[in-house]
Tab-separated table of C-alpha atoms in Angstrom:
chain	number	residue	atom	x	y	z
C	1	MET	CA	0.319	0.018	-0.080
C	2	THR	CA	1.306	3.721	-1.039
C	3	SER	CA	1.478	6.289	1.572
C	4	ASP	CA	-1.039	8.106	-0.712
C	5	GLU	CA	-3.492	5.404	-0.030
C	6	ILE	CA	-2.858	5.051	3.488
C	7	GLN	CA	-3.391	9.259	3.664
C	8	LEU	CA	-6.847	8.418	2.325
C	9	ILE	CA	-7.694	6.086	5.119
C	10	GLU	CA	-6.325	8.425	7.483
C	11	ILE	CA	-8.674	11.298	5.782
C	12	LYS	CA	-11.618	9.051	5.551
C	13	LEU	CA	-11.348	8.369	9.724
C	14	LEU	CA	-10.489	12.015	10.524
C	15	LEU	CA	-13.895	12.776	8.661
C	16	GLU	CA	-15.668	10.243	10.431
C	17	GLY	CA	-14.009	11.564	13.892
C	18	ILE	CA	-14.924	15.004	13.150
C	19	PHE	CA	-18.733	13.892	12.426
C	20	GLN	CA	-18.830	11.726	15.621
C	21	LYS	CA	-17.248	14.056	18.083
C	22	TYR	CA	-18.390	17.423	16.948
C	23	GLY	CA	-21.019	16.918	14.528
C	24	TYR	CA	-19.925	18.837	11.445
C	25	ASP	CA	-20.227	16.868	8.553
C	26	PHE	CA	-17.432	16.964	6.031
C	27	ARG	CA	-17.597	13.645	4.665
C	28	ASP	CA	-19.286	14.258	1.305
C	29	TYR	CA	-16.893	17.217	0.567
C	30	ALA	CA	-14.805	16.743	-2.432
C	31	LEU	CA	-11.475	15.179	-1.466
C	32	ALA	CA	-8.703	16.769	-3.507
C	33	SER	CA	-9.804	20.234	-1.796
C	34	ILE	CA	-10.321	18.780	1.683
C	35	ARG	CA	-7.139	17.055	1.620
C	36	ARG	CA	-5.077	20.183	0.589
C	37	ARG	CA	-6.610	21.872	3.438
C	38	ILE	CA	-6.212	19.139	5.860
C	39	LEU	CA	-2.424	19.186	5.093
C	40	LYS	CA	-2.337	23.006	5.708
C	41	ARG	CA	-3.679	22.150	9.370
C	42	MET	CA	-0.870	19.561	9.682
C	43	ASP	CA	1.715	22.108	8.806
C	44	GLY	CA	0.081	24.611	10.879
C	45	GLU	CA	0.217	22.176	14.000
C	46	ASN	CA	3.857	20.908	12.960
C	47	LEU	CA	2.297	17.343	12.646
C	48	LYS	CA	3.702	14.803	10.297
C	49	THR	CA	0.675	12.363	9.846
C	50	VAL	CA	-2.996	12.950	9.243
C	51	SER	CA	-3.629	10.243	12.314
C	52	ALA	CA	-1.594	12.493	14.718
C	53	LEU	CA	-3.769	15.623	13.567
C	54	GLN	CA	-6.985	13.315	14.262
C	55	ASP	CA	-5.489	12.726	17.699
C	56	ARG	CA	-5.097	16.437	18.916
C	57	ILE	CA	-8.442	17.203	16.875
C	58	LEU	CA	-10.185	14.376	19.190
C	59	HIS	CA	-8.618	15.558	21.971
C	60	ASP	CA	-8.171	19.503	21.903
C	61	GLU	CA	-11.554	21.107	20.990
C	62	THR	CA	-8.978	24.267	20.375
C	63	CYS	CA	-7.473	22.231	17.516
C	64	MET	CA	-10.963	21.533	16.077
C	65	ASP	CA	-11.448	25.303	16.001
C	66	ARG	CA	-8.596	26.275	14.164
C	67	MET	CA	-9.398	23.213	11.821
C	68	LEU	CA	-12.849	24.666	11.122
C	69	LEU	CA	-11.257	27.857	9.985
C	70	ASP	CA	-9.535	26.151	7.669
C	71	PHE	CA	-12.536	24.160	6.410
C	72	SER	CA	-14.457	27.361	6.031
C	73	VAL	CA	-12.136	29.623	4.681
C	74	SER	CA	-13.511	31.665	1.630
C	75	VAL	CA	-12.472	34.359	-0.373
C	76	SER	CA	-14.865	36.817	-0.671
C	77	ASP	CA	-14.899	40.604	-1.806
C	78	PHE	CA	-17.395	43.232	-2.542
C	79	PHE	CA	-18.842	42.733	-6.017
C	80	ARG	CA	-16.597	39.937	-6.727
C	81	ASP	CA	-17.023	39.416	-10.799
C	82	PRO	CA	-18.619	42.761	-11.009
C	83	GLY	CA	-19.901	41.563	-14.787
C	84	PHE	CA	-21.853	38.839	-12.500
C	85	PHE	CA	-23.454	41.882	-10.308
C	86	LYS	CA	-24.085	43.851	-13.337
C	87	GLN	CA	-26.122	41.329	-14.755
C	88	ILE	CA	-28.155	40.953	-11.762
C	89	ARG	CA	-28.894	44.560	-11.680
C	90	ASP	CA	-29.547	44.477	-15.644
C	91	GLN	CA	-31.548	41.364	-15.809
C	92	VAL	CA	-32.507	40.068	-12.828
C	93	ILE	CA	-33.899	43.260	-11.023
C	94	PRO	CA	-36.090	44.241	-12.849
C	95	PHE	CA	-37.645	40.546	-13.005
C	96	LEU	CA	-38.097	40.786	-9.251
C	97	LYS	CA	-39.454	44.275	-9.538
C	98	THR	CA	-42.709	42.632	-10.769
C	99	TYR	CA	-43.444	41.043	-7.328
C	100	PRO	CA	-45.018	42.862	-4.679
C	101	PHE	CA	-42.658	41.423	-2.186
C	102	VAL	CA	-39.207	39.986	-2.500
C	103	ARG	CA	-37.325	36.815	-0.631
C	104	ILE	CA	-33.779	36.532	-1.351
C	105	TRP	CA	-31.425	33.544	-0.201
C	106	HIS	CA	-27.580	33.850	-0.098
C	107	ALA	CA	-26.385	30.474	0.659
C	108	GLY	CA	-22.941	30.494	2.005
C	109	SER	CA	-22.572	34.028	2.508
C	110	ALA	CA	-19.435	33.633	4.906
C	111	THR	CA	-18.321	37.082	5.720
C	112	GLY	CA	-20.822	38.954	3.959
C	113	GLU	CA	-19.047	40.941	1.243
C	114	GLU	CA	-21.497	39.713	-1.426
C	115	VAL	CA	-24.522	40.128	0.487
C	116	TYR	CA	-24.076	43.993	1.068
C	117	SER	CA	-22.930	44.295	-2.381
C	118	LEU	CA	-26.538	42.900	-3.088
C	119	ALA	CA	-28.282	45.398	-0.684
C	120	ILE	CA	-26.370	48.211	-2.162
C	121	MET	CA	-27.759	47.598	-5.599
C	122	LEU	CA	-31.243	46.761	-4.722
C	123	TYR	CA	-31.290	49.836	-2.624
C	124	GLU	CA	-30.011	51.858	-5.762
C	125	GLU	CA	-32.525	50.275	-7.805
C	126	GLY	CA	-35.390	51.065	-5.506
C	127	LEU	CA	-36.449	47.568	-4.376
C	128	TYR	CA	-34.256	47.343	-1.051
C	129	ASP	CA	-37.715	48.067	1.113
C	130	ARG	CA	-39.502	45.373	-0.365
C	131	CYS	CA	-36.851	42.741	-0.070
C	132	ARG	CA	-36.064	40.217	2.748
C	133	ILE	CA	-32.340	38.718	2.077
C	134	TYR	CA	-31.434	35.570	3.939
C	135	ALA	CA	-27.867	35.308	4.651
C	136	THR	CA	-26.648	31.835	5.767
C	137	ASP	CA	-23.382	30.329	6.622
C	138	PHE	CA	-22.571	27.131	8.705
C	139	ASN	CA	-19.923	29.010	10.356
C	140	GLN	CA	-20.905	31.140	13.569
C	141	GLN	CA	-17.466	33.119	13.149
C	142	SER	CA	-18.287	34.060	9.678
C	143	LEU	CA	-21.931	34.891	10.361
C	144	GLU	CA	-21.041	37.338	13.309
C	145	LYS	CA	-17.860	39.035	11.105
C	146	ALA	CA	-20.696	39.545	8.626
C	147	LYS	CA	-23.158	41.147	10.929
C	148	SER	CA	-20.692	43.192	12.009
C	149	GLY	CA	-20.674	45.085	8.685
C	150	ILE	CA	-16.874	46.241	9.012
C	151	PHE	CA	-14.455	45.380	6.704
C	152	PRO	CA	-10.815	46.678	5.887
C	153	LEU	CA	-10.482	49.939	4.942
C	154	LYS	CA	-7.417	49.506	2.827
C	155	LYS	CA	-9.772	47.008	0.750
C	156	MET	CA	-11.783	49.972	-0.385
C	157	LYS	CA	-10.071	50.929	-3.242
C	158	ALA	CA	-10.500	47.639	-5.196
C	159	TYR	CA	-14.066	47.390	-4.026
C	160	THR	CA	-14.875	50.803	-5.365
C	161	LYS	CA	-13.457	49.566	-8.860
C	162	ASN	CA	-15.460	46.672	-8.805
C	163	TYR	CA	-18.653	48.646	-7.617
C	164	ILE	CA	-18.219	50.990	-10.752
C	165	ASP	CA	-17.525	47.735	-13.143
C	166	ALA	CA	-20.647	46.592	-11.558
C	167	GLY	CA	-22.530	49.533	-12.904
C	168	GLY	CA	-22.550	51.620	-9.099
C	169	LYS	CA	-24.581	54.656	-9.350
C	170	LEU	CA	-23.478	56.835	-6.654
C	171	ALA	CA	-19.981	57.220	-4.830
C	172	PHE	CA	-19.028	53.721	-2.958
C	173	SER	CA	-17.808	55.927	-0.133
C	174	ASN	CA	-21.376	56.627	0.332
C	175	TYR	CA	-22.226	53.389	1.934
C	176	TYR	CA	-19.238	53.291	4.944
C	177	THR	CA	-17.698	55.270	7.374
C	178	ALA	CA	-14.110	55.423	7.782
C	179	GLN	CA	-12.637	54.656	11.359
C	180	TYR	CA	-9.171	54.258	11.828
C	181	ASP	CA	-8.125	51.134	9.774
C	182	ASN	CA	-11.756	49.922	9.182
C	183	ALA	CA	-14.529	50.915	6.768
C	184	ILE	CA	-18.163	50.464	9.038
C	185	PHE	CA	-21.019	50.160	6.588
C	186	LYS	CA	-24.037	52.047	7.173
C	187	SER	CA	-26.822	50.169	9.389
C	188	PHE	CA	-29.527	50.620	6.656
C	189	LEU	CA	-28.122	48.233	4.319
C	190	LYS	CA	-28.684	45.484	7.068
C	191	GLU	CA	-32.199	46.221	8.106
C	192	LYS	CA	-33.686	43.773	5.513
C	193	ILE	CA	-30.824	40.983	6.200
C	194	VAL	CA	-31.547	38.120	7.923
C	195	PHE	CA	-28.323	36.363	9.314
C	196	ALA	CA	-29.001	33.047	10.322
C	197	GLN	CA	-26.703	29.955	10.869
C	198	HIS	CA	-28.010	26.937	8.219
C	199	ASN	CA	-25.627	23.860	7.064
C	200	LEU	CA	-26.234	23.279	3.438
C	201	VAL	CA	-25.004	19.854	4.249
C	202	THR	CA	-27.421	18.512	6.655
C	203	ASP	CA	-30.222	21.652	6.764
C	204	GLN	CA	-33.369	21.399	4.663
C	205	SER	CA	-35.418	24.126	2.740
C	206	PHE	CA	-36.661	26.519	4.956
C	207	ASN	CA	-38.590	29.441	2.724
C	208	GLU	CA	-39.720	29.880	-0.804
C	209	PHE	CA	-37.437	32.469	-2.893
C	210	ASN	CA	-37.632	34.798	-5.796
C	211	LEU	CA	-33.513	34.635	-6.098
C	212	ILE	CA	-31.219	32.308	-4.715
C	213	LEU	CA	-27.381	33.047	-4.684
C	214	CYS	CA	-24.785	30.108	-4.211
C	215	ARG	CA	-21.390	30.976	-5.349
C	216	ASN	CA	-18.637	28.914	-5.106
C	217	VAL	CA	-19.559	26.801	-2.324
C	218	MET	CA	-20.513	23.612	-4.100
C	219	ILE	CA	-17.034	23.611	-5.755
C	220	TYR	CA	-16.023	22.537	-2.382
C	221	PHE	CA	-18.658	19.711	-2.290
C	222	GLY	CA	-18.368	15.968	-4.112
C	223	LYS	CA	-20.859	15.243	-6.502
C	224	ASN	CA	-23.404	13.597	-4.020
C	225	LEU	CA	-23.534	16.485	-1.671
C	226	GLN	CA	-23.606	18.964	-4.564
C	227	ALA	CA	-26.886	16.820	-6.063
C	228	ARG	CA	-28.193	16.736	-2.267
C	229	THR	CA	-27.477	20.634	-2.474
C	230	HIS	CA	-29.133	21.280	-5.592
C	231	LYS	CA	-32.360	19.627	-4.555
C	232	VAL	CA	-32.065	22.007	-1.223
C	233	ILE	CA	-31.956	24.891	-3.845
C	234	TYR	CA	-34.461	23.557	-6.384
C	235	ASN	CA	-37.054	22.907	-3.231
C	236	SER	CA	-36.471	26.692	-2.111
C	237	LEU	CA	-37.086	28.412	-5.602
C	238	SER	CA	-40.378	29.660	-6.324
C	239	GLN	CA	-41.785	28.941	-9.917
C	240	TRP	CA	-39.531	31.259	-12.447
C	241	GLY	CA	-37.019	31.817	-9.294
C	242	ILE	CA	-33.335	32.412	-10.301
C	243	LEU	CA	-30.621	30.972	-9.107
C	244	GLY	CA	-27.054	32.666	-9.274
C	245	LEU	CA	-23.878	30.057	-9.226
C	246	GLY	CA	-20.033	30.939	-9.457
C	247	ASP	CA	-18.778	31.939	-12.885
C	248	LYS	CA	-17.238	28.373	-13.157
C	249	GLU	CA	-19.724	26.583	-12.021
C	250	ASN	CA	-22.260	24.655	-13.872
C	251	LEU	CA	-25.548	22.621	-13.862
C	252	THR	CA	-24.412	20.526	-16.903
C	253	PHE	CA	-22.524	17.799	-14.148
C	254	THR	CA	-25.972	17.853	-11.975
C	255	PRO	CA	-29.277	16.080	-12.097
C	256	PHE	CA	-31.269	19.270	-12.245
C	257	GLU	CA	-29.645	20.427	-15.554
C	258	ASP	CA	-33.107	20.197	-17.525
C	259	HIS	CA	-35.204	21.963	-14.291
C	260	TYR	CA	-33.853	25.357	-15.050
C	261	GLU	CA	-33.374	27.453	-18.342
C	262	THR	CA	-30.078	29.679	-18.868
C	263	LEU	CA	-30.529	33.176	-18.749
C	264	SER	CA	-26.607	33.844	-18.991
C	265	GLN	CA	-24.266	31.043	-19.271
C	266	THR	CA	-21.259	33.377	-18.694
C	267	TYR	CA	-22.365	34.818	-15.463
C	268	LYS	CA	-24.069	31.542	-14.348
C	269	LEU	CA	-27.883	32.550	-14.109
C	270	PHE	CA	-30.759	30.117	-14.315
C	271	ARG	CA	-34.357	30.265	-13.938
C	272	LYS	CA	-36.335	27.031	-12.627
C	273	VAL	CA	-38.540	26.443	-15.299
C	274	LYS	CA	-40.355	23.122	-13.866
U	1	MET	CA	3.044	2.013	-16.181
U	2	ALA	CA	0.977	3.734	-18.880
U	3	ILE	CA	0.834	7.675	-18.507
U	4	GLU	CA	-2.868	8.762	-17.719
U	5	LEU	CA	-2.391	12.355	-17.598
U	6	ILE	CA	0.298	14.840	-18.371
U	7	VAL	CA	0.418	17.861	-16.127
U	8	MET	CA	2.006	21.119	-17.126
U	9	GLY	CA	3.150	24.442	-15.490
U	10	THR	CA	4.636	27.605	-16.405
U	11	SER	CA	4.800	31.254	-15.912
U	12	LEU	CA	6.907	33.755	-17.757
U	13	GLY	CA	7.365	33.093	-21.139
U	14	GLY	CA	4.917	30.063	-20.792
U	15	LEU	CA	2.174	31.168	-23.704
U	16	GLU	CA	5.102	30.762	-26.303
U	17	ALA	CA	6.201	27.528	-24.785
U	18	LEU	CA	2.657	25.984	-24.622
U	19	GLN	CA	2.023	27.086	-28.088
U	20	THR	CA	5.244	25.404	-29.055
U	21	ILE	CA	4.359	21.773	-27.155
U	22	PHE	CA	1.125	21.984	-28.283
U	23	SER	CA	1.503	22.544	-31.998
U	24	GLY	CA	4.159	19.673	-32.131
U	25	LEU	CA	1.675	16.873	-30.502
U	26	ASP	CA	-0.188	14.307	-32.865
U	27	LYS	CA	-3.520	14.948	-34.163
U	28	ASN	CA	-4.614	11.375	-32.673
U	29	PHE	CA	-2.712	12.485	-29.037
U	30	SER	CA	-5.204	11.058	-26.639
U	31	ILE	CA	-3.481	11.573	-23.085
U	32	PRO	CA	-5.214	14.352	-21.388
U	33	ILE	CA	-3.381	17.475	-20.700
U	34	ALA	CA	-3.868	19.633	-17.912
U	35	ALA	CA	-2.211	22.887	-17.842
U	36	VAL	CA	-1.272	25.769	-15.374
U	37	LEU	CA	-0.068	29.081	-16.817
U	38	HIS	CA	0.612	32.187	-14.533
U	39	ARG	CA	-0.455	35.275	-15.494
U	40	SER	CA	-0.958	38.906	-14.184
U	41	LYS	CA	-3.863	40.098	-12.894
U	42	GLU	CA	-4.803	42.414	-15.322
U	43	LYS	CA	-5.120	40.576	-18.094
U	44	GLN	CA	-8.435	38.928	-17.519
U	45	SER	CA	-8.997	37.405	-21.025
U	46	SER	CA	-8.545	33.734	-21.695
U	47	LEU	CA	-5.930	32.143	-22.809
U	48	VAL	CA	-7.942	29.339	-24.979
U	49	PRO	CA	-8.238	31.381	-28.134
U	50	LEU	CA	-4.377	32.271	-28.352
U	51	LEU	CA	-3.277	28.586	-27.760
U	52	LYS	CA	-6.079	26.899	-30.055
U	53	LYS	CA	-4.837	28.460	-33.096
U	54	HIS	CA	-1.616	26.452	-32.726
U	55	SER	CA	-3.104	22.779	-32.224
U	56	TYR	CA	-5.126	20.006	-33.401
U	57	LEU	CA	-6.451	18.894	-30.129
U	58	THR	CA	-9.583	20.330	-27.962
U	59	ILE	CA	-8.354	23.086	-25.810
U	60	VAL	CA	-10.842	24.215	-23.089
U	61	GLU	CA	-10.753	25.858	-19.693
U	62	PRO	CA	-12.577	23.304	-17.509
U	63	GLU	CA	-15.543	24.060	-15.021
U	64	ASP	CA	-15.922	22.963	-11.872
U	65	LYS	CA	-16.439	18.687	-12.086
U	66	THR	CA	-15.471	18.356	-15.607
U	67	PRO	CA	-14.794	15.428	-16.511
U	68	ILE	CA	-11.124	14.783	-17.715
U	69	ALA	CA	-11.546	13.144	-20.984
U	70	PRO	CA	-9.008	11.799	-23.753
U	71	GLY	CA	-7.611	14.046	-26.661
U	72	ASN	CA	-8.415	17.171	-24.529
U	73	ILE	CA	-6.104	19.967	-23.103
U	74	TYR	CA	-7.471	21.855	-19.954
U	75	ILE	CA	-6.014	25.235	-18.999
U	76	ALA	CA	-6.586	26.558	-15.297
U	77	PRO	CA	-8.818	29.506	-15.071
U	78	MET	CA	-8.025	32.888	-14.221
U	79	GLY	CA	-8.483	33.069	-10.519
U	80	TYR	CA	-9.288	29.572	-9.764
U	81	HIS	CA	-6.669	26.381	-8.384
U	82	LEU	CA	-7.313	23.173	-10.644
U	83	LEU	CA	-7.465	19.940	-8.696
U	84	VAL	CA	-7.491	16.542	-10.051
U	85	ASN	CA	-10.227	14.613	-8.058
U	86	GLY	CA	-10.248	11.123	-9.575
U	87	ASP	CA	-11.770	10.905	-12.769
U	88	HIS	CA	-12.858	14.692	-12.930
U	89	PHE	CA	-11.163	18.451	-12.004
U	90	LEU	CA	-12.241	20.515	-9.425
U	91	LEU	CA	-11.669	24.377	-8.985
U	92	SER	CA	-10.873	26.085	-5.822
U	93	ILE	CA	-10.737	29.444	-4.739
U	94	ASP	CA	-8.596	28.985	-1.621
U	95	PRO	CA	-5.898	31.662	-1.069
U	96	ARG	CA	-2.695	31.882	-3.447
U	97	VAL	CA	0.121	29.353	-3.238
U	98	CYS	CA	3.639	30.596	-4.160
U	99	HIS	CA	1.716	33.795	-4.857
U	100	ALA	CA	-0.393	31.868	-7.184
U	101	ARG	CA	-3.640	31.479	-8.200
U	102	PRO	CA	-3.842	29.068	-10.026
U	103	SER	CA	-0.836	27.374	-8.526
U	104	ILE	CA	1.351	24.726	-10.517
U	105	ASP	CA	2.115	22.859	-6.985
U	106	VAL	CA	-1.699	22.786	-6.177
U	107	LEU	CA	-2.048	20.888	-9.770
U	108	PHE	CA	0.876	18.912	-9.512
U	109	ASP	CA	0.301	17.508	-6.046
U	110	SER	CA	-3.808	16.827	-6.520
U	111	ALA	CA	-2.679	14.829	-9.754
U	112	ALA	CA	0.277	12.746	-7.780
U	113	PHE	CA	-1.939	11.862	-5.049
U	114	PHE	CA	-4.708	10.219	-7.511
U	115	LEU	CA	-2.884	8.726	-10.307
U	116	GLN	CA	0.637	8.268	-8.744
U	117	ASP	CA	2.955	6.096	-11.155
U	118	ARG	CA	0.708	6.833	-14.130
U	119	LEU	CA	1.609	10.572	-14.071
U	120	ALA	CA	3.606	12.901	-16.271
U	121	ALA	CA	4.656	16.342	-15.022
U	122	VAL	CA	6.476	18.879	-17.331
U	123	LEU	CA	7.934	21.862	-15.671
U	124	LEU	CA	8.658	24.533	-18.311
U	125	THR	CA	10.126	28.569	-18.070
U	126	GLY	CA	9.065	30.734	-15.573
U	127	SER	CA	9.960	33.037	-12.666
U	128	GLY	CA	9.452	32.250	-8.796
U	129	SER	CA	9.347	28.898	-7.342
U	130	ASP	CA	5.929	27.617	-7.949
U	131	GLY	CA	6.211	24.081	-9.092
U	132	THR	CA	9.093	22.656	-6.967
U	133	ARG	CA	7.104	21.369	-4.225
U	134	GLY	CA	4.692	20.178	-6.767
U	135	LEU	CA	7.296	18.188	-8.964
U	136	VAL	CA	8.998	16.438	-5.687
U	137	ARG	CA	5.496	15.494	-4.828
U	138	VAL	CA	5.361	13.927	-8.107
U	139	ASN	CA	8.822	12.211	-8.056
U	140	THR	CA	7.937	10.465	-4.558
U	141	SER	CA	4.883	9.052	-6.017
U	142	GLY	CA	6.541	7.588	-8.924
U	143	GLY	CA	5.501	9.815	-11.367
U	144	MET	CA	7.543	10.592	-14.386
U	145	VAL	CA	9.064	14.096	-14.028
U	146	ILE	CA	10.253	16.167	-17.091
U	147	VAL	CA	11.727	19.526	-17.043
U	148	GLN	CA	12.649	22.140	-19.867
U	149	ASP	CA	16.367	22.418	-20.438
U	150	PRO	CA	16.620	25.726	-18.521
U	151	ALA	CA	19.255	26.592	-21.466
U	152	THR	CA	16.428	26.974	-23.506
U	153	ALA	CA	14.020	28.789	-21.338
U	154	GLN	CA	12.683	32.313	-21.637
U	155	ASN	CA	13.288	32.288	-17.730
U	156	ALA	CA	15.100	29.954	-15.719
U	157	GLU	CA	14.473	30.486	-12.084
U	158	MET	CA	11.566	28.128	-11.982
U	159	ILE	CA	13.272	25.279	-13.292
U	160	GLU	CA	16.483	25.916	-12.026
U	161	THR	CA	14.676	26.031	-8.281
U	162	ALA	CA	12.906	22.990	-9.099
U	163	LEU	CA	16.463	21.354	-10.106
U	164	ARG	CA	17.802	22.031	-6.492
U	165	ASN	CA	15.155	19.882	-4.955
U	166	VAL	CA	14.347	17.061	-7.551
U	167	LYS	CA	16.332	14.843	-10.260
U	168	PRO	CA	13.942	14.779	-13.081
U	169	ASN	CA	13.804	11.847	-15.261
U	170	MET	CA	14.289	14.054	-18.183
U	171	ILE	CA	15.579	17.480	-19.069
U	172	MET	CA	15.269	18.398	-22.590
U	173	SER	CA	14.963	21.456	-24.913
U	174	LEU	CA	11.499	22.786	-25.767
U	175	GLU	CA	11.124	21.659	-29.216
U	176	LYS	CA	11.758	17.885	-28.149
U	177	ILE	CA	9.070	17.908	-25.333
U	178	PRO	CA	6.300	17.210	-27.811
U	179	LEU	CA	8.335	14.512	-29.526
U	180	TYR	CA	8.449	12.725	-26.413
U	181	LEU	CA	5.274	13.324	-25.558
U	182	ASN	CA	4.245	11.708	-28.912
U	183	GLU	CA	6.141	8.678	-27.933
U	184	ILE	CA	4.582	8.492	-24.598
U	185	ASN	CA	1.453	8.701	-26.439
U	186	GLN	CA	1.873	6.061	-28.619
U	187	HIS	CA	3.230	3.780	-26.177
U	188	VAL	CA	-0.368	3.978	-24.565
U	189	GLY	CA	-1.932	3.592	-27.949
U	190	LYS	CA	-0.082	-0.052	-28.495
U	191	LYS	CA	-1.110	-1.232	-25.204
U	192	GLU	CA	-4.787	-0.656	-25.667
């Protein structure tokens, strides 16, 4: 047996152990990417084998906290992929305007950059007061950060460019107050946002939505878990509801391909048609 | 052992190097190829059109969970790590590795984990140190390590860093690499 084959056994045992001890289920995550995060934690703990990491995780809860941070690491920006947000503004919001009340689910909202971006656009298009946005993540720490609405000031220059590229209509600096190294986003932006813990791996649908964004979340899932998640999303969309995925994700490799029509192949916007 | 996948990594001067290799591959080249080419943040456009002109083979940017199919060349999309996950690719937006995303190390390491001695890895011209850990990894798990002769590289830094850490199976000029890959490919054909 090669050392890689042994490592595969160790990874499976570690994920099973985490599930049994802590209740977090990463067993159906995509192997190649979760393996890298496990190896990174091994490096961080100065350990040589996954088995040694398993020993520490099972007996030291602070080590599990660190592992959890590695597992939920996410790169997010305001108006990440500006073209996507421009498409939402030009193509999706006019459709949402036809409803008296709009429910939106941002699944896997991480530290909140994209959900605030969405709120800003809805505000500028005069729709925000009629909306309720549910921003969910499995990681409580990420949710707290999102709820705070505080982001590093040094990133605002890049975000301002994204905002303009996404069709922003005002000055991006209208939306935050600079304080020391922080940009504190104005509280009216979160008035219609509900931040809540929801785990796509284990939880079910909890409402019906006109728009669901789930971007670059399922790229970390194995195929079975991805299919399960698509079922939850499908069951949570109203008829003609719209789904937005990450720009390199596709329905082609999932069982739900024929349940949607494509609104934009470039920006990965799909409409539920059956 | 027959080679089932070829992975390639390059940065500075890499577009020309990949064009040279892809244009030298046989029409019936069947071993899938996955390549990482670093580029600057500003250049957002896809490399696929620039590479397509130079090859008979199908050149695509894979999306998440794209199946790995024979006769195809896959170029890692801008801003994503490209990983091999059994019979398909994964994309990830995990942090940069060696200042790069896509990173050569990430592709090579994931491919080595799944393919072991059924993998060939090719490191080409470039600056920086990405690719070294990946090549060491491929070597350890029994895969074939090929590096471009640094004398023929537009920038030799990446190759020289790798050569200080791993002994390759082959060092050859850029022009000879596609000829050698064609031989490997015919060997695969015969076995079937």
